[in-house]
CSV table of C-alpha atoms in Angstrom, one decimal:
chain,number,residue,atom,x,y,z
P,1023,ALA,CA,4.0,23.9,-32.7
P,1024,ARG,CA,2.8,21.2,-35.3
P,1025,GLY,CA,5.0,18.2,-32.9
P,1026,LYS,CA,8.4,17.7,-34.8
P,1027,SER,CA,10.2,18.4,-31.9
P,1028,TYR,CA,8.2,15.7,-30.0
P,1029,LEU,CA,8.3,13.2,-32.8
P,1030,VAL,CA,12.3,14.2,-32.8
P,1031,LYS,CA,12.3,12.8,-29.3
P,1032,MET,CA,10.4,9.8,-29.9
P,1033,ILE,CA,12.2,8.9,-32.9
P,1034,ILE,CA,15.6,9.5,-31.6
P,1035,ARG,CA,14.6,7.4,-28.5
P,1036,TYR,CA,13.9,4.2,-31.0
P,1037,LEU,CA,17.0,4.8,-32.7
P,1038,LYS,CA,19.3,4.9,-29.8
P,1039,TRP,CA,17.1,1.5,-28.1
P,1040,THR,CA,18.0,-0.2,-31.4
P,1041,GLY,CA,21.9,0.8,-31.2
P,1042,PHE,CA,22.4,3.8,-33.1
P,1043,GLU,CA,24.0,7.3,-32.3
P,1044,CYS,CA,21.9,10.3,-31.9
P,1045,GLN,CA,22.5,13.6,-31.4
P,1046,VAL,CA,19.6,16.4,-32.3
P,1047,PHE,CA,20.6,19.8,-33.3
P,1048,ASN,CA,17.9,21.8,-33.0
P,1049,VAL,CA,18.5,25.5,-34.5
P,1050,GLY,CA,16.0,27.5,-32.4
P,1051,SER,CA,18.4,26.2,-29.2
P,1052,PHE,CA,20.9,27.2,-31.1
P,1053,ARG,CA,19.6,30.8,-31.8
P,1054,ARG,CA,18.9,31.0,-28.1
P,1055,GLN,CA,22.5,30.2,-27.1
P,1056,VAL,CA,23.9,33.2,-29.2
P,1057,GLY,CA,22.0,35.6,-28.0
P,1058,LEU,CA,18.9,35.5,-29.3
P,1059,ALA,CA,16.1,34.2,-27.1
P,1060,SER,CA,13.5,36.6,-26.5
P,1061,ALA,CA,13.3,37.3,-30.9
P,1062,ASP,CA,10.1,38.7,-31.1
P,1063,SER,CA,7.7,37.4,-34.6
P,1064,ASN,CA,9.1,40.1,-36.3
P,1065,PHE,CA,12.2,38.5,-36.4
P,1066,PHE,CA,10.3,35.3,-38.1
P,1067,ASP,CA,9.0,37.2,-41.1
P,1068,ASN,CA,10.2,36.3,-44.5
P,1069,SER,CA,9.5,39.4,-45.6
P,1070,ASN,CA,12.3,41.1,-43.9
P,1071,PRO,CA,15.8,40.2,-45.7
P,1072,ASN,CA,18.3,41.0,-42.7
P,1073,ASN,CA,16.3,39.1,-40.6
P,1074,HIS,CA,15.7,36.1,-43.1
P,1075,LYS,CA,19.6,36.1,-43.6
P,1076,ILE,CA,20.2,35.8,-40.0
P,1077,ARG,CA,17.9,33.0,-39.7
P,1078,GLU,CA,19.7,31.1,-42.5
P,1079,HIS,CA,23.3,32.0,-41.1
P,1080,LEU,CA,22.2,30.4,-37.8
P,1081,ALA,CA,20.5,27.0,-39.6
P,1082,MET,CA,24.5,26.5,-41.7
P,1083,MET,CA,25.7,27.0,-38.7
P,1084,VAL,CA,23.8,24.5,-37.0
P,1085,GLN,CA,23.8,22.0,-40.1
P,1086,ASP,CA,28.0,22.9,-39.8
P,1087,SER,CA,28.4,21.2,-36.4
P,1088,MET,CA,26.0,18.9,-37.3
P,1089,TYR,CA,27.8,17.3,-40.3
P,1090,LYS,CA,31.0,17.8,-38.2
P,1091,TRP,CA,29.7,15.3,-35.9
P,1092,LEU,CA,28.0,13.1,-38.4
P,1093,HIS,CA,31.9,12.8,-39.8
P,1094,ALA,CA,33.2,12.4,-36.4
P,1095,THR,CA,35.1,9.2,-36.6
P,1096,ASN,CA,33.3,6.6,-34.7
P,1097,GLU,CA,33.9,3.0,-35.3
P,1098,GLU,CA,31.3,1.4,-32.8
P,1099,LYS,CA,28.3,2.9,-33.7
P,1100,ARG,CA,26.2,4.2,-36.5
P,1101,ARG,CA,25.3,8.2,-36.3
P,1102,VAL,CA,21.8,9.8,-37.1
P,1103,ALA,CA,21.6,13.3,-37.2
P,1104,VAL,CA,18.3,15.4,-36.4
P,1105,PHE,CA,18.4,19.1,-38.0
P,1106,ASP,CA,15.5,20.2,-36.3
P,1107,ALA,CA,14.2,23.3,-37.5
P,1108,THR,CA,11.1,24.7,-39.3
P,1109,ASN,CA,12.5,23.9,-43.0
P,1110,THR,CA,9.1,25.6,-44.7
P,1111,THR,CA,10.1,26.6,-47.6
P,1112,LYS,CA,11.2,24.2,-50.2
P,1113,GLU,CA,13.9,26.4,-51.6
P,1114,ARG,CA,15.1,26.1,-47.8
P,1115,ARG,CA,14.8,22.0,-48.3
P,1116,TYR,CA,16.2,21.7,-51.3
P,1117,ALA,CA,19.6,23.5,-49.9
P,1118,LEU,CA,19.6,21.2,-47.3
P,1119,ALA,CA,19.0,18.4,-50.0
P,1120,GLN,CA,22.2,19.8,-52.0
P,1121,ARG,CA,23.9,19.7,-48.6
P,1122,ALA,CA,23.7,16.4,-47.8
P,1123,GLU,CA,24.6,15.0,-51.3
P,1124,SER,CA,27.6,17.1,-51.4
P,1125,GLU,CA,28.2,15.8,-47.4
P,1126,ASN,CA,27.3,11.8,-48.8
P,1127,VAL,CA,24.6,12.0,-45.8
P,1128,PHE,CA,21.2,10.3,-46.6
P,1129,LEU,CA,18.7,12.8,-46.2
P,1130,LEU,CA,14.7,12.2,-44.9
P,1131,PHE,CA,12.4,14.7,-44.2
P,1132,VAL,CA,9.8,14.8,-41.9
P,1133,GLU,CA,6.5,16.7,-42.2
P,1134,SER,CA,4.3,17.0,-39.2
P,1135,ILE,CA,0.8,18.3,-40.0
P,1136,CYS,CA,-1.5,19.1,-37.3
P,1137,ASP,CA,-4.8,21.8,-37.3
P,1138,ASP,CA,-6.3,19.8,-33.8
P,1139,GLN,CA,-6.7,23.6,-32.9
P,1140,GLU,CA,-7.0,21.5,-29.4
P,1141,VAL,CA,-3.9,19.7,-29.7
P,1142,LEU,CA,-2.1,22.9,-31.1
P,1143,LYS,CA,-3.5,25.3,-28.3
P,1144,LYS,CA,-1.8,23.0,-26.0
P,1145,ASN,CA,1.8,23.2,-28.0
P,1146,TYR,CA,1.0,26.5,-27.7
P,1147,GLU,CA,1.0,26.6,-23.7
P,1148,LEU,CA,4.4,25.2,-23.6
P,1149,LYS,CA,6.3,26.9,-26.3
P,1150,LEU,CA,5.4,29.7,-24.2
P,1151,GLN,CA,7.7,28.0,-21.5
P,1152,ASN,CA,10.7,28.6,-24.0
P,1153,ASP,CA,13.7,31.0,-23.1
P,1154,ASP,CA,12.0,33.4,-25.8
P,1155,TYR,CA,9.3,34.3,-23.8
P,1156,LYS,CA,10.5,34.3,-20.1
P,1157,GLY,CA,9.5,37.0,-17.8
P,1158,MET,CA,7.1,38.0,-20.5
P,1159,ASP,CA,3.2,38.7,-19.7
P,1160,ILE,CA,1.7,35.8,-20.7
P,1161,ASP,CA,-1.3,37.5,-23.2
P,1162,THR,CA,1.8,39.0,-25.0
P,1163,ALA,CA,3.9,36.2,-25.4
P,1164,ARG,CA,0.8,34.0,-26.4
P,1165,ARG,CA,-0.3,37.3,-29.3
P,1166,ASP,CA,3.5,37.2,-29.9
P,1167,PHE,CA,3.8,33.5,-31.1
P,1168,ILE,CA,0.4,33.3,-32.8
P,1169,SER,CA,1.7,35.9,-34.6
P,1170,ARG,CA,5.5,33.8,-35.4
P,1171,VAL,CA,3.1,30.7,-36.4
P,1172,LYS,CA,1.4,33.4,-39.0
P,1173,GLN,CA,4.8,34.4,-40.4
P,1174,TYR,CA,5.5,30.5,-40.8
P,1175,GLU,CA,2.1,29.6,-42.5
P,1176,ARG,CA,2.6,32.6,-44.9
P,1177,VAL,CA,5.7,30.8,-46.4
P,1178,TYR,CA,5.1,27.1,-45.7
P,1179,GLU,CA,5.2,24.7,-48.7
P,1180,THR,CA,4.6,21.1,-48.1
P,1181,ILE,CA,6.4,18.4,-48.7
P,1182,THR,CA,5.2,17.0,-51.9
P,1183,ASP,CA,7.4,14.1,-52.6
């Protein structure tokens, strides 16, 4: 809830305006599509090896779709794919960079750092409207989402280069 998906939407809008064909590949949306909506914050705990493995597998499946789309022939337009995911660790970003290199694709990481509590509060409220929290008591949903954010913060490693 730091504004990554919002930034993606603005970047995509600009790139489309300049003539690029663009598509967003969002791991969270894919997770919900494959039946893992309403996953509670424990699903995002990196100390749980089974859930970590599932999340990594989902991310790799989305990457597969992304590279398939990128490599599909399109003579008319240049293509830009956005892998919209919480790539919190250097290990994950390294794996993404290795894959991009093997696919002969340029990769750019965009990091959104936000510590403005008012902005975060508004972003959290927006997140509570997605399918992960559909039908859930708002206070329970908020506590769960804050717990999910803390799971990410525990393992977060900033981009250094």
